[in-house]
Coordinates of C-alpha atoms and ligand atoms in Angstrom, one line a residue:
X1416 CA 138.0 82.8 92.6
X1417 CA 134.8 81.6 91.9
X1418 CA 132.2 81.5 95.4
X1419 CA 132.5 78.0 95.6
X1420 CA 135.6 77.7 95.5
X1421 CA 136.4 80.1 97.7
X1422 CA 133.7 78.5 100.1
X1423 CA 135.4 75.4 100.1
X1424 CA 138.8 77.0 100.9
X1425 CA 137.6 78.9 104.1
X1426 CA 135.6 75.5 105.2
X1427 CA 138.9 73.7 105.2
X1428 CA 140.8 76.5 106.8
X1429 CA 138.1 76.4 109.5
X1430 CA 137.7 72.8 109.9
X1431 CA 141.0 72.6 112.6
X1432 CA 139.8 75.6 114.6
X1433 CA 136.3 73.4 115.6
X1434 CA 138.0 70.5 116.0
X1435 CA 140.4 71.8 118.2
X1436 CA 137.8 73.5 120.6
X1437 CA 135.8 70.2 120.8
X1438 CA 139.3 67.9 121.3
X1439 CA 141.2 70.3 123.6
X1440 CA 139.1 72.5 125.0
X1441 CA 136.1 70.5 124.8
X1442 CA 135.0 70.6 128.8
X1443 CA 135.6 74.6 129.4
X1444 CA 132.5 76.3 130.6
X1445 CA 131.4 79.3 128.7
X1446 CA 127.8 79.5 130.6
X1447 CA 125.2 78.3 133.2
X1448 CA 121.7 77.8 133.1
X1449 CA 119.3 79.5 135.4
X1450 CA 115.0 78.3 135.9
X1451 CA 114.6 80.9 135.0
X1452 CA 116.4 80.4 131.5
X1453 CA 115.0 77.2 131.4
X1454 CA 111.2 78.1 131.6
X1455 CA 111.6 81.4 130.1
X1456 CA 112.6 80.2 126.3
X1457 CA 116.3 79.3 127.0
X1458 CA 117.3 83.1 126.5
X1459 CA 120.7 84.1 126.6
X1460 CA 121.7 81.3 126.6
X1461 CA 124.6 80.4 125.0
X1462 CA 124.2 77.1 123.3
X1463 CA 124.9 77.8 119.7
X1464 CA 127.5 78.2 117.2
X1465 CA 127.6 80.6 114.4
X1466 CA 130.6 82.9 112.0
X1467 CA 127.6 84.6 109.8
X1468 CA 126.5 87.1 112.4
X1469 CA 126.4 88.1 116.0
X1470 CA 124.1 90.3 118.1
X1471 CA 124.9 92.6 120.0
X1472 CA 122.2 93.8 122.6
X1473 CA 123.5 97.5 122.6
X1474 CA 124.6 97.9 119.0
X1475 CA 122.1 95.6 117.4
X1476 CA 123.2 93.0 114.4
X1477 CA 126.8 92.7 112.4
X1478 CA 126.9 90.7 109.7
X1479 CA 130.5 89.0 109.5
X1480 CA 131.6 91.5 112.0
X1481 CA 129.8 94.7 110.0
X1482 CA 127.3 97.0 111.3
X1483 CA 124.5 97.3 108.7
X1484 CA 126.1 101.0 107.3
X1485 CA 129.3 99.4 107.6
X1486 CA 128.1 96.8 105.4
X1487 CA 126.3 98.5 103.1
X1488 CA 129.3 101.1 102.5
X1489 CA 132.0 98.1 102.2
X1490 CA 129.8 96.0 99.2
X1491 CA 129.9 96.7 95.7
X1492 CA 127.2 98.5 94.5
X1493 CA 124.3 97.7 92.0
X1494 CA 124.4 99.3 88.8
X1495 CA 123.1 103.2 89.2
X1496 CA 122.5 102.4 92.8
X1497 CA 123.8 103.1 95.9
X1498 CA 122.8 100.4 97.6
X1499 CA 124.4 96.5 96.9
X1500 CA 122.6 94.4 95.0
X1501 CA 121.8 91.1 97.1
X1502 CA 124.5 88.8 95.3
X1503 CA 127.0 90.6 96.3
X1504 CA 125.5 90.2 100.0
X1505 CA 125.3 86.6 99.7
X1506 CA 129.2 85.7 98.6
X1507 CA 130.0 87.9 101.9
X1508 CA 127.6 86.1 103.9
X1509 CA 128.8 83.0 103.0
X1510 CA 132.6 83.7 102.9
X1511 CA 133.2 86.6 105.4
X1512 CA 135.0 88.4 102.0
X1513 CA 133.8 91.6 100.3
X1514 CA 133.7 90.3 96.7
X1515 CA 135.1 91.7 93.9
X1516 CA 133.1 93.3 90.9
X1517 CA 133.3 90.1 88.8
X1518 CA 132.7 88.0 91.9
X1519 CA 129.4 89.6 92.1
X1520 CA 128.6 88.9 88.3
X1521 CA 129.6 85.3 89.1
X1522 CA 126.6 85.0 91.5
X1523 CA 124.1 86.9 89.9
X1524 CA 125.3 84.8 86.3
X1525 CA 124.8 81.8 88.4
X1526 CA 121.4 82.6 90.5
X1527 CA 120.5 83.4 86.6
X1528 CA 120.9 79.7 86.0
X1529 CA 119.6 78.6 89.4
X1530 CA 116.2 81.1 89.1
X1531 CA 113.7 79.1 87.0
X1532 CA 110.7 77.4 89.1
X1533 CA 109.2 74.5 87.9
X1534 CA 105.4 74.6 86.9
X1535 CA 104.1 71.5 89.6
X1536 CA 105.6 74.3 92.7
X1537 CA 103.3 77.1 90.8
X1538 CA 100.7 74.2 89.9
X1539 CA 100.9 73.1 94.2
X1540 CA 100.4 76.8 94.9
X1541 CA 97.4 77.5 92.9
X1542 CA 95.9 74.2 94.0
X1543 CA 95.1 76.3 97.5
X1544 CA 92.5 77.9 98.7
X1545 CA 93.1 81.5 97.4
X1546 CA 92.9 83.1 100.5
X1547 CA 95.8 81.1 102.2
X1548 CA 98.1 82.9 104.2
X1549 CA 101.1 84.3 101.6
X1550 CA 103.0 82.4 103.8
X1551 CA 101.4 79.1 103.6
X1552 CA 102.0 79.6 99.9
X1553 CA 105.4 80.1 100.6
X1554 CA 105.8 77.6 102.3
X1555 CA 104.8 75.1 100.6
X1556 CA 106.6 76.4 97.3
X1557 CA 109.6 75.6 99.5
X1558 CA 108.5 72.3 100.1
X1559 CA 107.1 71.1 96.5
X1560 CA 111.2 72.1 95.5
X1561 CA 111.9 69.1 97.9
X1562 CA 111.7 66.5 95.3
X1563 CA 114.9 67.7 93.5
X1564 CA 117.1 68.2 96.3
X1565 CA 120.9 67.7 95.4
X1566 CA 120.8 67.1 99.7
X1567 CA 118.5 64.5 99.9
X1568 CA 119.7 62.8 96.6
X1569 CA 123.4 62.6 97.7
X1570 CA 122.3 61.4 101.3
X1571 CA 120.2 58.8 99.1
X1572 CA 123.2 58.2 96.6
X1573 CA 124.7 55.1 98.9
X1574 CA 128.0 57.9 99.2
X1575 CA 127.4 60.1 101.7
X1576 CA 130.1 61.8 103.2
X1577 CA 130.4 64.1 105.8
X1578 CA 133.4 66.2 104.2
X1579 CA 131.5 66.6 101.0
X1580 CA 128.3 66.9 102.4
X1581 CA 128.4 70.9 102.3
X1582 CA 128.6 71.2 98.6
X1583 CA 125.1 69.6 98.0
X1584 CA 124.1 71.7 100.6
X1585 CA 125.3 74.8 98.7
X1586 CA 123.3 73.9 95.9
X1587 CA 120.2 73.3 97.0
X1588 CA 120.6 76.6 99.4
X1589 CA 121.6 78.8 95.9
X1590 CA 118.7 77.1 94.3
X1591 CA 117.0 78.2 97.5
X1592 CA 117.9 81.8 97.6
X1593 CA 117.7 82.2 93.4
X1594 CA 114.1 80.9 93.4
X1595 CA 112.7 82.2 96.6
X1596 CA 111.8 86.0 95.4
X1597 CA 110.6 84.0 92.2
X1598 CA 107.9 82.2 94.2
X1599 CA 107.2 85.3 96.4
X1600 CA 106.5 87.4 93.4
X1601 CA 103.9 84.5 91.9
X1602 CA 102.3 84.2 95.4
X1603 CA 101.7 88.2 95.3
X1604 CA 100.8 88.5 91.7
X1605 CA 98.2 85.2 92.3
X1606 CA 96.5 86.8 95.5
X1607 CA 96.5 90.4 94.6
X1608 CA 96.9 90.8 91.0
X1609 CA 94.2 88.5 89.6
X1610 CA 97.3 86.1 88.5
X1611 CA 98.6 88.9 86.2
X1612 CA 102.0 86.9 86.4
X1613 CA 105.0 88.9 85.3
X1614 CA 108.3 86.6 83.5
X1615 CA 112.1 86.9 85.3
X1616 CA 114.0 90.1 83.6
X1617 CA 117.4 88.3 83.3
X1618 CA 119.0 91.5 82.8
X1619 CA 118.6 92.6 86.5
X1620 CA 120.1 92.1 89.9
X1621 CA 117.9 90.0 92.2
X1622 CA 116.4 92.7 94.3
X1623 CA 115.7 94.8 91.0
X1624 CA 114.1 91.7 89.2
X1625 CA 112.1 90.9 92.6
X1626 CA 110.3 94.6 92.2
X1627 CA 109.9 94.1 88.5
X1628 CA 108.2 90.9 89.3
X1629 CA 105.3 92.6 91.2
X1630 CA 105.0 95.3 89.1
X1631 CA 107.4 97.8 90.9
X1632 CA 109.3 99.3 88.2
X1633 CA 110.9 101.7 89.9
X1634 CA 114.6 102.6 90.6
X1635 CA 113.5 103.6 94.4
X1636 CA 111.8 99.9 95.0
X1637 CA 114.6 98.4 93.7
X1638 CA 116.4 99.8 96.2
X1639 CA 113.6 99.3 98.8
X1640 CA 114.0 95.3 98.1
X1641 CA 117.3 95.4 97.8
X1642 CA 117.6 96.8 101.6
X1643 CA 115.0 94.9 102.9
X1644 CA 116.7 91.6 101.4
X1645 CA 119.5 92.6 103.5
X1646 CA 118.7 94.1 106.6
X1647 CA 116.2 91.0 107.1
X1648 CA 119.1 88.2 106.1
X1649 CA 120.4 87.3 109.8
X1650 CA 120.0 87.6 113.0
X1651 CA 122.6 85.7 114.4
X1652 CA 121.0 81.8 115.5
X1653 CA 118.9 81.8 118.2
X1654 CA 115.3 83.5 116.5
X1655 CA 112.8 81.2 115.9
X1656 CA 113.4 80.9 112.2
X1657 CA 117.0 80.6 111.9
X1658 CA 117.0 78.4 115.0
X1659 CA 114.3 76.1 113.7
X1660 CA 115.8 76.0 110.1
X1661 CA 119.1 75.0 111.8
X1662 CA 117.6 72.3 114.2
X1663 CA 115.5 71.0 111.3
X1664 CA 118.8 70.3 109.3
X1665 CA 120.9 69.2 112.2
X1666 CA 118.8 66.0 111.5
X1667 CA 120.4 66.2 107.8
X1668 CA 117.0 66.9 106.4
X1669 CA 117.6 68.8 103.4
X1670 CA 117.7 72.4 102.8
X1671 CA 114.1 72.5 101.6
X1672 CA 112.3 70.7 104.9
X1673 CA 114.7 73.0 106.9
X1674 CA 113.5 76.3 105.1
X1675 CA 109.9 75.5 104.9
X1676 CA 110.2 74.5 108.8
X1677 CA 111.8 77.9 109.7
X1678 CA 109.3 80.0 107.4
X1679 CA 106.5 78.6 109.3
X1680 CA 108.4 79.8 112.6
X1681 CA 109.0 83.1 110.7
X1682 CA 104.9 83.2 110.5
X1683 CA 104.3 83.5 114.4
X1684 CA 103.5 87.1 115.2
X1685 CA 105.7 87.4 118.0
X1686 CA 108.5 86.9 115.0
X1687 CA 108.1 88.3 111.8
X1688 CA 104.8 88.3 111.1
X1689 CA 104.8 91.1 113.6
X1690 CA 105.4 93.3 110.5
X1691 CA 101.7 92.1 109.2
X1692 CA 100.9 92.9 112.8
X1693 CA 102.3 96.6 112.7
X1694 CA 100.7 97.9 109.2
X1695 CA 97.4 96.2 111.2
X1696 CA 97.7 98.2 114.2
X1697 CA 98.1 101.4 112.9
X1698 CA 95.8 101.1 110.5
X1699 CA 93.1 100.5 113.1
X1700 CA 94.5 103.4 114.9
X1701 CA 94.6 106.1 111.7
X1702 CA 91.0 104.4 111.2
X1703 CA 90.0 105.7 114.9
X1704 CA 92.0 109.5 114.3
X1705 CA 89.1 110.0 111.5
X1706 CA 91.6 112.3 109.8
X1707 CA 93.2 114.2 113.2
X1708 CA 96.8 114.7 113.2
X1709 CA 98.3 112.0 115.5
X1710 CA 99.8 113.7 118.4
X1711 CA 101.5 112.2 121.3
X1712 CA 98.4 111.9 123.5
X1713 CA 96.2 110.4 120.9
X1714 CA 99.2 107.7 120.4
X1715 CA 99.7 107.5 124.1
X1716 CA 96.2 106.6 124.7
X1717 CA 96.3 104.1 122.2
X1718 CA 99.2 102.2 123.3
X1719 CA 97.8 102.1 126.3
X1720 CA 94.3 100.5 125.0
X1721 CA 96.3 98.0 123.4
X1722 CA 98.1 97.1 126.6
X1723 CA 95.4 97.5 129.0
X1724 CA 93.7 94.8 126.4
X1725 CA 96.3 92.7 127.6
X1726 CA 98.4 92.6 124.0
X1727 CA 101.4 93.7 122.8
X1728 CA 102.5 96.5 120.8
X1729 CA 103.9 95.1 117.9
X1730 CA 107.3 96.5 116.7
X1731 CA 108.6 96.5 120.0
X1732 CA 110.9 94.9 122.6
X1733 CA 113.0 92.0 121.6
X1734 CA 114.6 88.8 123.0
X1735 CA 118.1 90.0 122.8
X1736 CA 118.2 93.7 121.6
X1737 CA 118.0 96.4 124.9
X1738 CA 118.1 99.8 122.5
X1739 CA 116.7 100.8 118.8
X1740 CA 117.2 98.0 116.4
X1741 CA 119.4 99.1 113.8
X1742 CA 117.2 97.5 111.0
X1743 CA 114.6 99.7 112.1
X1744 CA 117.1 103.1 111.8
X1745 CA 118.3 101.9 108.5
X1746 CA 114.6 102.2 107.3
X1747 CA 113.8 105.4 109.0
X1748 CA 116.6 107.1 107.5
X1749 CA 115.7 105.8 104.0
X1750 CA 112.0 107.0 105.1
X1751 CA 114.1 110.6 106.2
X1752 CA 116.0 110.9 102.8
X1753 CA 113.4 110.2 100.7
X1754 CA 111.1 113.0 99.6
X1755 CA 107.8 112.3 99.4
X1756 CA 108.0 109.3 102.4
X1757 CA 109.2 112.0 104.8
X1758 CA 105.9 113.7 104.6
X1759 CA 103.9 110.5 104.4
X1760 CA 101.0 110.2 106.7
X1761 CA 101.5 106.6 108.1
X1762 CA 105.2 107.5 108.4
X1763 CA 104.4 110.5 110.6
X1764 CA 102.3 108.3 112.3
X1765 CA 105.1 105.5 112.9
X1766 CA 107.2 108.3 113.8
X1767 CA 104.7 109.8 116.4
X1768 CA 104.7 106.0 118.1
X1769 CA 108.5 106.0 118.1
X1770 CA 108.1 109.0 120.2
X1771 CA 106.3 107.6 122.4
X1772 CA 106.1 104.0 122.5
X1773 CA 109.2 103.4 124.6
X1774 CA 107.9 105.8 127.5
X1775 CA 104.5 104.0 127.6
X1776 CA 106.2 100.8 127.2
X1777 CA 108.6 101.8 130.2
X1778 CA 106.0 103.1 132.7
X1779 CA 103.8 99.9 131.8
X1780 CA 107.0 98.2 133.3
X1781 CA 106.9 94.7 132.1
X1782 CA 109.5 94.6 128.9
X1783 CA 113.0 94.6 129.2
X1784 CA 113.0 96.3 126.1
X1785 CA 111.0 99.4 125.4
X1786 CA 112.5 100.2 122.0
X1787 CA 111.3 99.4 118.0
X1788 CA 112.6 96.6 116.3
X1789 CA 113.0 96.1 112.8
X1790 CA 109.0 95.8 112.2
X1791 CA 108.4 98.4 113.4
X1792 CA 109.1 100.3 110.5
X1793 CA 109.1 98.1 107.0
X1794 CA 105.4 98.0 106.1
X1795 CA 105.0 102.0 105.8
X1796 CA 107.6 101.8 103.5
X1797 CA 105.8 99.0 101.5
X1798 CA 103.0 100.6 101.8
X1799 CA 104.2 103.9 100.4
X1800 CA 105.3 102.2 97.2
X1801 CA 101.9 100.6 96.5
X1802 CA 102.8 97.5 98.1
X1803 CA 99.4 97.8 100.5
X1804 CA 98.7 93.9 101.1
X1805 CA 100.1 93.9 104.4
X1806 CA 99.6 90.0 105.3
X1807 CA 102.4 89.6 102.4
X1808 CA 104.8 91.6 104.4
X1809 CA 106.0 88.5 105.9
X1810 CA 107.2 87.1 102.5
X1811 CA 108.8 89.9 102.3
X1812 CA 111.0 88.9 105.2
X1813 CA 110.9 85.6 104.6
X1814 CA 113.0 86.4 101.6
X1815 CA 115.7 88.2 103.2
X1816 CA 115.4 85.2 106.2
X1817 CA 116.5 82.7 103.7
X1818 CA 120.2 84.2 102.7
X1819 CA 121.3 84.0 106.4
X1820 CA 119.5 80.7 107.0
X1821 CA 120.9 79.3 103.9
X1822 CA 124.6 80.7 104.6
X1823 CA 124.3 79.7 108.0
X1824 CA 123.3 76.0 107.3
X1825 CA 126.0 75.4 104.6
X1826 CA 128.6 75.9 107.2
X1827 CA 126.7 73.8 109.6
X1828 CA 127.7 71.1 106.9
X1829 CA 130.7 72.5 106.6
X1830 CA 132.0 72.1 110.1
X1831 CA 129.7 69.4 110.3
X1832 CA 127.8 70.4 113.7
X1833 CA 126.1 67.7 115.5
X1834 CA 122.2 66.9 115.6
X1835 CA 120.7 69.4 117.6
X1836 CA 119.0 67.5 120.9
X1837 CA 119.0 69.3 124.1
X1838 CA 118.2 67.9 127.7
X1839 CA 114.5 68.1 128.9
X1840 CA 114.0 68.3 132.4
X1841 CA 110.9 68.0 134.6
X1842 CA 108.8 70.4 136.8
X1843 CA 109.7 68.3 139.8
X1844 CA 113.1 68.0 139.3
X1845 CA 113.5 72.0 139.2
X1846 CA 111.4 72.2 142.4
X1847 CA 113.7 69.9 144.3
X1848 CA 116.6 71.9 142.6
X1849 CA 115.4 75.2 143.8
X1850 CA 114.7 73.9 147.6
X1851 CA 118.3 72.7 147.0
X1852 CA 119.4 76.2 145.9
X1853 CA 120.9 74.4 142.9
X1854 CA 121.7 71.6 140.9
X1855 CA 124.9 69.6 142.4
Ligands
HAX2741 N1 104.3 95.1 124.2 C1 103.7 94.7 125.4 N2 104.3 93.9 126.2 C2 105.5 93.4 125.9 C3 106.2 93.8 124.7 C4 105.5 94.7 123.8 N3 106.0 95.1 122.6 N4 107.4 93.2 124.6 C5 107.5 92.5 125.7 N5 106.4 92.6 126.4 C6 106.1 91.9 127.7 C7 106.1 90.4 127.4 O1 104.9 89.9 126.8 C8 106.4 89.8 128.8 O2 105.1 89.9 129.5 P1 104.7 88.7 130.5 O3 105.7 88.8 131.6 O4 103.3 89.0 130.9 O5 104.8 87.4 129.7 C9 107.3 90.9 129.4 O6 107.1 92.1 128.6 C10 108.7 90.5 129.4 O7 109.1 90.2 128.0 P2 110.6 90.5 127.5 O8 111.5 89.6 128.3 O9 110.9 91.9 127.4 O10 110.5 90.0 126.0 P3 110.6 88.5 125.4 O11 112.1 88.2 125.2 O12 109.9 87.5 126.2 O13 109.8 88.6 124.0 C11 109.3 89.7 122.0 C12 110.4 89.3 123.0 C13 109.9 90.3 120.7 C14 108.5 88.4 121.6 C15 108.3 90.7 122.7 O14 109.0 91.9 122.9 C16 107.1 91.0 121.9 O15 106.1 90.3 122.0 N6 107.1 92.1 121.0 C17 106.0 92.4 120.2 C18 106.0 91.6 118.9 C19 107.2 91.9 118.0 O16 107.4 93.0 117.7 N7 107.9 90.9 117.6 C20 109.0 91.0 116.6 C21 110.3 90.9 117.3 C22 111.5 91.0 116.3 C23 111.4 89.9 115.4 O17 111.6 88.7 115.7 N8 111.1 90.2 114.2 O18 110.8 89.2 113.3

């Protein structure tokens, strides 16, 4: 059966399932809110909905109930690969269902149809200042694609309806996903390879076509990008760009607003553009070792400038995660089993920090979470294969970010969640809670 279809058929099979929590079981508590929740950037608490994936602060991420090697073992492969290509990741996103060999040529024929960018998105990109961030470019590519959404122009149509409402969704969100590693490629090729623009192969999978795109025609890349696609897709709801891209279209703006809204979260550097952060940071640092081997006292004593500066190390801690991300182990093993990046330099380096980040980060004795996340580790990899323009490494992710905030928003539709629109309260009113020792 064809994605869509099969899409459609889960949606309904889920409908009862939400309707009978809210109807039956609508009042039963499932948490309570602390101040300290409540200043402190509502974490943990549980407020949000989501099938695609789930977090788990020991094991780290599982997409539809897979852990990343699980996932990566289960999916058909790309052709000569080992690794999946990113279609087939998508239908299982979005269904929960490892597809089936011609299910994945379904979705890659399709994205095939869905991949062509019209010129006014490349015309509103080259119409900035050339040194905008990659991610402004992005961005914006996102949001000149508004004009055309199937969303906005069914909402528009006079028929809305909220069963249907999912399947305009679905478009726009495959347009989304299809087009996104189009735009990322122009952006790179505009700001770093004097607009030497490269056309769409249409005989590869997206993550191959993606390396082609900026000149990485390599079988390793391909498989770089298809990882990274991956690996970077979800992280269950709460992170600032899923959560944003959710709340955006909770107030039925379209796919495109929604996006664009959660790639601009996805630019903070306490989110992804800590991997921009990371390839800075050590840079600086190899800069200062003039050449010397980094050992674990010149590392400790640089970790400990950076903190002592009052600033954090990028690449580690995290909001939910208490041991190594599993994003990040996925990439050093790929670093580990790949001859040539083993012996790297900058991955010896990263390495070196990964020895001994956590045990400054422990004896400085403020995060909860000593351990690398996923940034930690993606930009030596880029940078190994040539890709060495590190403030694009956040495109990068902001690629991978849209299969799990597209997925996830299609079912939003689908079960047709509520506009997102939590309770404020004031300073005063917590004070004269506290003195209470609670709210009654
Ligand atoms: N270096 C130094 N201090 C750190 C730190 C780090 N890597 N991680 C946390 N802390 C500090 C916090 O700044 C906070 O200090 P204050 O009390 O002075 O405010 C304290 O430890 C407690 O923080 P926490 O509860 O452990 O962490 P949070 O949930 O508040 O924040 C962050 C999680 C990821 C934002 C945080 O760990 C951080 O800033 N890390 C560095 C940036 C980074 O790698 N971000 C990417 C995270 C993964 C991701 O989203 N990728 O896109």
């Amino acid at each position: 059966m064809a994605l869509k279809e099969t899409l459609a058929k889960k949606i309904e099979e889920h409908r009862p399932r939400t309707q009978r929590l809210v109807k039956e079981f609508g009042k039963v508590k499932i948490d309570e809110v602390t101040i300290e929740q409540c200043i402190g950037g509502a974490r943990d608490i549980r407020s949000l909905v989501t099938d695609i994936s789930y977090l788990d602060p020991q094991e780290g991420i599982r997409f539809r109930g897979k852990t990343i090697p699980e996932t990566f073992a289960a999916l058909p492969k790309a052709a000569g690969s080992a690794y999946p290509t990113v279609e087939a990741f998508w239908y299982f996103l979005l269904t929960g269902d490892v597809p089936t060999d011609a299910q994945v040529a379904e979705v890659t024929t399709e994205w095939k149809t869905r991949q062509s960018v019209p010129q006014y998105v490349f015309d509103a990109i080259r119409a900035l200042p050339r040194d905008s961030h990659p991610m402004v470019m992005l961005s914006v590519g996102i949001m000149a694609l508004q004009k055309d959404s199937k969303f906005a122009a069914f909402y528009n149509s006079g028929k809305f309806n909220k069963m249907t409402a999912w399947e305009p969704v679905y478009e726009d969100a495959s347009d989304i996903v299809a087009r996104i590693p189009v735009i990322a490629a122009f952006i790179y090729n505009l700001k770093y390879r004097d607009d030497k623009q490269i056309a769409i192969d249409p005989n590869l999978d997206m993550g191959a076509n993606f390396a082609h795109m900026i000149g990485q025609d390599n079988k390793e890349y391909q498989d770089v990008a298809r990882m990274y696609f991956i690996i970077h897709s979800d992280h269950e709801s709460g992170n600032v760009s899923a959560h944003t891209t959710h709340l955006v279209h909770s107030a039925l703006s379209d796919p495109y607003y929604a996006y664009s809204a959660g790639l601009n979260g996805l630019a903070g550097p306490l989110h992804g553009l800590a991997n921009q952060e990371v390839l800075g940071w050590i840079m600086e640092f190899q800069k200062k070792l003039g050449g010397a081997e980094p050992t674990k006292e010149n590392v400790s004593k640089a970790l400990w400038d950076t903190l002592n500066a009052g600033q954090v190390i990028p690449g580690y801690g995290h909001a939910v995660l208490r041991k190594t991300d599993p994003r990040y182990t996925t990439q050093r093993e790929f670093c580990l089993n790949t001859p040539g990046l083993k012996d790297d330099p900058l991955f010896k380096l990263v390495a070196m920090i990964f020895e001994t980040a956590p045990g400054v980060l422990t004896e400085h004795g403020k995060t909860k979470n000593p351990w690398p996340n996923v940034d930690a580790q993606s930009g030596v990899i880029q940078w190994y294969y040539g890709v060495r323009e590190w403030d694009f490494y956040t495109v990068l992710f902001g690629i991978g970010r849209a299969l799990g905030c597209m997925a996830n928003i299609t079912w939003d539709r689908g079960l047709g969640y509520a506009i997102e629109r939590p309770k404020s309260v004031s300073t005063a009113m917590l004070e004269e809670w506290a003195a209470a020792g609670g709210r009654n």
